[in-house]
Coordinates of C-alpha atoms and ligand atoms in Angstrom, one line a residue:
M124 CA 79.4 138.9 52.9
K125 CA 80.4 139.8 56.5
L126 CA 82.7 142.3 58.2
T127 CA 84.4 141.5 61.5
T128 CA 86.5 144.0 63.4
A129 CA 89.1 143.8 66.2
G130 CA 91.4 146.1 68.0
E131 CA 91.7 148.6 70.9
S132 CA 91.9 152.4 70.8
H133 CA 95.5 152.6 72.1
G134 CA 96.5 149.1 71.0
K135 CA 98.8 148.3 68.1
M136 CA 96.1 148.6 65.4
L137 CA 92.5 148.1 64.4
L138 CA 91.8 145.1 62.1
G139 CA 89.0 144.2 59.8
I140 CA 88.1 141.0 57.8
I141 CA 85.5 140.9 55.0
E142 CA 84.4 137.4 54.0
G143 CA 82.3 136.8 51.0
L144 CA 83.4 139.5 48.6
P145 CA 83.3 138.2 45.0
S146 CA 86.5 138.0 43.0
N147 CA 87.4 140.5 40.2
M148 CA 86.2 143.5 42.1
S149 CA 88.4 146.6 41.8
V150 CA 89.5 148.0 45.2
D151 CA 90.4 151.7 45.2
I152 CA 92.7 152.0 48.2
E153 CA 93.0 155.8 47.7
E154 CA 89.3 156.1 48.2
I155 CA 89.5 154.1 51.4
D156 CA 92.1 156.6 52.7
K157 CA 89.9 159.5 51.6
Y158 CA 87.1 158.3 53.7
L159 CA 89.5 157.6 56.6
A160 CA 90.7 161.2 56.4
L161 CA 87.1 162.4 56.3
R162 CA 86.3 160.4 59.4
Q163 CA 89.1 162.2 61.2
S164 CA 87.9 165.6 60.0
G165 CA 85.3 168.1 61.2
Y166 CA 85.0 171.0 63.6
G167 CA 85.3 170.1 67.3
R168 CA 87.6 167.1 67.1
G169 CA 90.1 166.7 70.0
G170 CA 93.9 166.1 70.4
R171 CA 93.9 162.5 69.3
Q172 CA 93.3 163.4 65.7
K173 CA 96.5 165.4 65.7
I174 CA 98.4 162.2 66.5
E175 CA 96.8 159.9 64.0
T176 CA 96.9 160.0 60.2
D177 CA 94.8 157.0 59.4
K178 CA 95.8 154.9 56.4
V179 CA 94.5 151.5 55.4
E180 CA 96.9 148.6 54.8
I181 CA 95.4 145.7 52.9
L182 CA 96.8 142.4 54.2
S183 CA 95.1 139.7 52.1
G184 CA 92.5 138.9 49.6
V185 CA 93.5 141.6 47.1
R186 CA 96.2 141.4 44.4
N187 CA 97.1 144.3 42.2
K188 CA 94.0 146.2 43.4
I189 CA 91.6 143.3 42.4
T190 CA 89.8 141.0 44.9
L191 CA 90.7 137.3 44.7
G192 CA 87.5 135.9 46.2
S193 CA 89.3 135.1 49.5
P194 CA 88.8 137.0 52.8
V195 CA 90.0 140.6 52.6
A196 CA 91.9 141.5 55.7
F197 CA 93.1 145.0 56.4
C198 CA 94.4 147.2 59.3
V199 CA 94.7 150.8 60.4
K200 CA 97.6 151.3 62.7
N201 CA 97.4 153.4 65.9
A202 CA 100.2 156.0 65.9
D203 CA 99.4 156.7 69.6
Y204 CA 100.4 153.1 70.5
A205 CA 104.0 154.4 70.7
N206 CA 102.9 156.5 73.7
W207 CA 100.8 153.6 75.2
Q208 CA 103.0 150.5 74.6
A209 CA 104.2 150.4 78.2
T210 CA 100.6 150.2 79.5
M211 CA 98.9 148.4 76.6
A212 CA 101.4 145.8 75.2
P213 CA 99.9 142.2 75.0
E214 CA 103.4 140.9 75.7
G215 CA 103.5 142.5 79.1
A216 CA 102.6 145.9 80.5
D217 CA 102.3 148.0 83.6
V218 CA 98.5 148.1 83.7
S219 CA 98.4 150.2 86.9
K220 CA 99.6 153.3 85.2
R221 CA 96.6 154.4 83.1
A222 CA 93.9 152.8 85.2
L223 CA 90.5 154.5 85.0
T224 CA 88.1 154.1 88.0
R225 CA 86.4 157.5 87.9
V226 CA 83.8 156.0 85.5
R227 CA 82.2 158.3 82.9
P228 CA 78.4 158.6 82.9
G229 CA 77.2 157.7 79.3
H230 CA 80.3 155.6 78.5
A231 CA 80.6 151.8 78.7
D232 CA 82.9 152.1 81.7
L233 CA 80.8 151.1 84.7
T234 CA 78.5 148.5 83.2
G235 CA 81.4 147.0 81.2
M236 CA 83.5 146.7 84.3
I237 CA 80.8 144.9 86.2
K238 CA 79.9 142.6 83.3
Y239 CA 83.5 141.6 82.4
A240 CA 84.7 141.6 86.0
H241 CA 87.4 144.2 85.6
T242 CA 88.6 146.6 88.3
D243 CA 90.0 149.0 85.6
A244 CA 87.6 150.5 83.1
R245 CA 90.4 150.8 80.6
N246 CA 89.9 147.1 79.9
V247 CA 86.4 148.1 78.7
L248 CA 86.8 151.5 77.2
E249 CA 89.7 150.6 74.9
R250 CA 87.3 148.4 72.8
A251 CA 84.1 150.5 73.4
S252 CA 85.9 153.6 72.1
A253 CA 84.8 155.0 68.8
R254 CA 88.3 154.5 67.5
E255 CA 87.1 151.1 66.3
T256 CA 85.1 152.9 63.6
C257 CA 88.3 153.4 61.5
V258 CA 88.0 149.8 60.3
R259 CA 84.2 150.0 59.9
V260 CA 84.9 153.0 57.5
A261 CA 87.6 151.1 55.7
G262 CA 85.4 148.0 55.3
G263 CA 82.4 150.2 54.5
T264 CA 84.3 151.8 51.7
I265 CA 85.1 148.4 50.1
A266 CA 81.4 147.6 50.4
R267 CA 80.6 151.1 48.8
Q268 CA 82.8 150.1 45.9
Y269 CA 80.9 146.8 45.5
L270 CA 77.6 148.7 45.5
R271 CA 78.9 151.4 43.1
A272 CA 79.7 148.6 40.6
L273 CA 75.9 148.0 40.5
G274 CA 75.0 151.7 40.3
V275 CA 74.1 152.2 43.9
E276 CA 75.4 155.3 45.7
V277 CA 75.4 156.2 49.4
S278 CA 75.7 159.8 50.7
G279 CA 74.6 162.0 53.6
Y280 CA 75.1 165.1 55.6
V281 CA 74.7 166.6 59.1
E282 CA 71.2 168.0 59.7
C283 CA 71.6 169.1 63.3
V284 CA 74.3 169.9 65.8
C285 CA 73.1 170.3 69.5
G286 CA 69.7 171.7 68.5
I287 CA 70.9 173.9 65.6
E288 CA 68.9 172.2 62.8
D289 CA 68.7 172.4 59.0
T290 CA 65.1 171.3 58.2
A291 CA 65.3 172.0 54.4
Y292 CA 65.1 169.2 51.8
H293 CA 68.3 168.7 49.8
A294 CA 68.5 166.7 46.6
F295 CA 70.8 163.7 46.6
E296 CA 73.3 165.3 44.1
E297 CA 73.7 168.2 46.6
L298 CA 74.7 166.0 49.6
E299 CA 78.4 165.4 48.7
N300 CA 79.0 169.2 48.9
A301 CA 78.6 168.8 52.7
K302 CA 81.9 166.9 52.9
S303 CA 83.9 170.1 52.1
Q304 CA 82.1 172.0 55.0
P305 CA 83.6 172.2 58.5
L306 CA 80.5 170.5 60.1
F307 CA 79.2 168.7 57.0
M308 CA 76.2 171.0 57.0
L309 CA 74.5 172.3 53.9
D310 CA 73.0 175.5 55.5
S311 CA 76.0 177.9 56.0
D312 CA 74.2 180.1 58.5
K313 CA 73.2 177.2 60.7
Q314 CA 76.7 175.8 60.4
A315 CA 78.3 179.1 61.5
K316 CA 76.0 179.1 64.6
A317 CA 76.8 175.5 65.3
M318 CA 80.6 176.3 65.1
E319 CA 80.1 179.1 67.6
L320 CA 78.2 176.8 69.9
I321 CA 81.0 174.2 69.8
D322 CA 83.5 177.0 70.7
T323 CA 81.3 177.9 73.7
L324 CA 80.9 174.2 74.8
K325 CA 84.6 173.7 74.5
V326 CA 85.3 176.6 76.9
Q327 CA 82.6 175.2 79.3
G328 CA 84.2 171.7 79.2
D329 CA 81.0 170.3 77.6
T330 CA 80.2 168.3 74.4
A331 CA 77.7 168.2 71.6
G332 CA 75.8 165.5 69.6
G333 CA 73.6 165.8 66.5
I334 CA 71.5 164.3 63.8
V335 CA 72.8 162.8 60.5
Q336 CA 70.9 161.9 57.4
V337 CA 72.1 159.0 55.2
R338 CA 70.6 158.3 51.8
V339 CA 70.9 155.5 49.2
K340 CA 70.2 156.2 45.5
G341 CA 69.9 153.7 42.7
L342 CA 68.9 150.5 44.6
K343 CA 66.4 148.4 42.6
S344 CA 63.3 147.2 44.4
G345 CA 62.9 143.9 46.2
F346 CA 66.0 143.9 48.5
G347 CA 65.1 142.8 52.0
S348 CA 62.0 140.6 52.8
C349 CA 58.4 140.8 53.9
M350 CA 58.5 137.1 54.6
T351 CA 61.2 136.8 57.3
Y352 CA 61.3 139.5 60.0
A353 CA 65.1 139.2 60.5
E354 CA 65.6 139.9 56.8
K355 CA 63.5 143.1 56.7
L356 CA 65.7 145.8 55.1
D357 CA 64.6 148.5 57.5
A358 CA 65.4 146.2 60.5
I359 CA 68.9 145.5 59.0
L360 CA 69.8 149.1 58.2
C361 CA 68.4 150.5 61.5
G362 CA 70.3 147.8 63.3
A363 CA 73.5 148.8 61.5
L364 CA 73.0 152.5 62.4
M365 CA 72.3 151.6 66.1
S366 CA 75.4 149.5 66.2
V367 CA 77.5 152.7 66.0
Q368 CA 78.9 154.1 69.2
A369 CA 76.7 156.9 70.6
I370 CA 73.7 156.4 68.4
K371 CA 70.5 156.5 70.5
G372 CA 67.7 156.7 67.8
V373 CA 67.0 156.0 64.2
E374 CA 64.3 156.9 61.7
V375 CA 63.3 155.7 58.2
G376 CA 61.7 158.2 55.9
M377 CA 59.2 160.3 57.7
G378 CA 60.0 158.4 60.9
F379 CA 58.4 159.5 64.1
K380 CA 56.4 162.2 62.4
A381 CA 54.2 159.5 60.9
G382 CA 52.7 158.9 64.4
K383 CA 51.4 162.5 64.4
L384 CA 49.6 162.5 61.0
P385 CA 46.6 160.6 59.4
G386 CA 47.3 157.9 56.8
S387 CA 46.3 160.1 53.9
K388 CA 49.2 162.4 54.7
V389 CA 51.7 159.6 55.3
H390 CA 51.4 156.9 52.6
D391 CA 53.0 157.5 49.2
E392 CA 50.6 157.2 46.3
I393 CA 51.5 154.8 43.5
V394 CA 51.5 155.7 39.8
L395 CA 52.4 153.8 36.6
E396 CA 54.2 155.8 34.0
N397 CA 55.7 154.4 30.8
G398 CA 55.3 150.9 32.2
K399 CA 57.3 151.8 35.4
Y400 CA 55.8 152.1 38.9
S401 CA 56.8 155.0 41.2
R402 CA 55.5 156.9 44.1
T403 CA 54.4 160.6 44.2
S404 CA 56.2 161.2 47.5
N405 CA 58.8 159.3 49.6
N406 CA 57.6 159.4 53.2
A407 CA 58.3 155.7 53.4
G408 CA 62.0 156.4 52.9
G409 CA 62.3 153.9 50.1
I410 CA 61.3 150.9 52.2
E411 CA 57.8 149.3 52.2
G412 CA 57.0 145.9 53.8
G413 CA 60.7 145.5 54.8
M414 CA 61.8 145.7 51.1
S415 CA 63.4 148.4 49.0
N416 CA 60.7 149.9 46.7
G417 CA 63.1 151.5 44.2
E418 CA 62.8 155.0 45.7
E419 CA 65.7 156.7 47.5
I420 CA 66.4 155.1 50.9
V421 CA 66.3 157.9 53.6
L422 CA 67.7 157.2 57.1
R423 CA 68.3 159.5 60.0
A424 CA 70.2 158.8 63.2
V425 CA 70.8 160.8 66.4
M426 CA 74.2 160.8 68.1
K427 CA 74.2 161.6 71.8
P428 CA 76.8 164.2 73.0
I429 CA 80.2 162.6 73.7
P430 CA 80.3 161.2 77.2
T431 CA 83.9 162.4 78.1
L432 CA 83.3 165.9 79.4
M433 CA 86.3 167.9 80.4
K434 CA 84.2 169.4 83.2
G435 CA 83.5 166.0 84.6
L436 CA 80.0 164.8 85.6
K437 CA 79.3 163.5 89.0
T438 CA 80.2 159.8 89.4
V439 CA 81.7 157.3 91.8
D440 CA 85.3 156.2 92.0
T441 CA 85.0 152.4 91.8
A442 CA 88.3 152.0 93.6
T443 CA 87.2 153.9 96.7
G444 CA 83.4 154.0 96.6
Q445 CA 83.6 157.8 97.1
A446 CA 81.6 160.4 95.1
T447 CA 83.9 162.2 92.6
T448 CA 83.9 163.7 89.1
A449 CA 84.4 161.6 86.0
A450 CA 87.7 161.2 84.3
G451 CA 88.5 163.4 81.3
E452 CA 92.1 163.8 80.0
R453 CA 91.3 164.9 76.5
S454 CA 88.1 164.6 74.4
D455 CA 86.4 165.6 71.2
V456 CA 83.8 168.4 71.8
A457 CA 81.9 167.2 68.7
A458 CA 82.5 164.2 66.4
I459 CA 79.3 164.6 64.3
C460 CA 81.3 164.6 61.0
A461 CA 83.1 161.4 61.9
C462 CA 79.6 160.0 62.8
E463 CA 78.3 161.0 59.4
I464 CA 81.1 159.1 57.6
I465 CA 80.7 156.1 59.9
L466 CA 77.0 155.9 59.4
E467 CA 77.3 156.0 55.6
S468 CA 79.9 153.3 55.9
V469 CA 77.8 150.9 58.1
V470 CA 74.9 151.4 55.7
C471 CA 77.2 150.4 52.8
T472 CA 78.3 147.3 54.7
A473 CA 74.8 146.2 55.7
L474 CA 73.4 146.9 52.3
A475 CA 76.2 145.1 50.4
E476 CA 75.5 142.1 52.7
V477 CA 71.8 142.1 51.8
V478 CA 72.5 142.5 48.1
A479 CA 75.1 139.7 48.1
K480 CA 72.7 137.4 49.9
R481 CA 70.1 137.9 47.1
L482 CA 72.4 137.9 44.2
G483 CA 75.1 135.4 45.3
G484 CA 77.9 135.3 42.6
D485 CA 81.5 134.2 43.0
N486 CA 82.9 136.8 40.7
M487 CA 81.9 140.4 40.1
G488 CA 80.9 139.8 36.5
E489 CA 78.3 137.2 37.7
V490 CA 77.0 139.7 40.3
I491 CA 76.6 142.5 37.8
G492 CA 74.9 140.2 35.3
R493 CA 72.4 139.0 37.9
Y494 CA 71.6 142.6 39.1
S495 CA 71.0 143.7 35.5
L496 CA 68.3 141.1 35.1
L497 CA 66.2 142.7 37.9
D498 CA 63.5 145.3 37.2
Ligands
EPS549 C1 87.1 158.0 72.3 C2 88.0 158.8 73.0 C3 89.0 159.7 72.3 C4 88.5 159.9 70.9 C5 88.2 158.5 70.3 C6 87.0 158.0 70.9 O1 90.3 159.0 72.1 P1 91.5 159.3 73.1 O2 91.0 158.7 74.4 O3 92.7 158.6 72.5 O4 91.6 160.8 73.2 O5 89.3 160.7 70.1 O6 88.1 158.5 68.9 C7 89.2 158.2 68.2 C8 90.4 158.0 68.7 C9 89.0 158.2 66.8 O7 89.9 158.0 66.0 O8 87.8 158.5 66.4 C10 86.1 157.2 73.1 O9 86.3 157.1 74.3 O10 85.2 156.7 72.5

């Protein structure tokens, strides 16, 4: 199974193709739109979200809400294209109009311009933009539906916004409550403080990042590999998290804290009860030796603050070589809720790929049958 995406932020649409989905899998299109709406939500989003109402359109591979076994192609249209057609149309456009040369520190602008030999950073930023994540969420929700058919669920919440942190443990069943909260946080006092901070940052023309936790429940043991490094489940899932725009660090289970404690305080002791192995704690975050061990998978990722600051950081205008302030027409102050949904989605996609690789199966009945045979 593999998801490929295409599309520019102000182009006609974003596109995705998933190859390798088995036939006879139910596709819940309303659920895809629900996650697309969640990706657009959250306190601190900017003007673009008032223009867009993201909806998926399935183009192939699904008939009467059931997969056919052929590639599933889908798109999310950009409503903003109507305002950008004159400068973005592939058929011919006035590219001088929305040129960006006051390159933004922290964005792909400058390095992308040099690498791809462009004099206009728009040719870079249009693809580097996090708008692309619409179709990663759409594809990820299809992958979520594949996993759910096996009893595997993925959820998460926002732990921290710009230093305001919820350090409490929350049970998996509690996590979905976060999605009805303005910042997807589970501690209402911390959330209220974070909202105040976002208001202040907005006035100051500044931005916020944060930390997201993603968890996977119900995955049987043995997915991933201790034999081939590229197939290690933690390498695959961390790679998926790091592939999301603005992610600068990831952790599995106890993560970096494990470097500060002795082994006796880190490793999860093993017990055998009623013929079933389990661990007395889950500091490993559900992955040992590159393989799922049957416990919940616990992942964390940090999103840097959005690099388009309305107050404009110091930079260079690549057209003149003169010092200036970076471009900033409109921006999100915080997009941590979007990030939470995107990270869940990429975990679904990466995990479905790993599961499909082990189980194979041309139709969903075959896949479910093979999964049920595992311990
Ligand atoms: C983004 C810039 C902004 C964000 C965008 C990501 O878009 P615009 O330039 O149109 O205001 O809103 O994110 C989305 C459009 C989205 O749907 O998430 C960037 O430069 O990465």
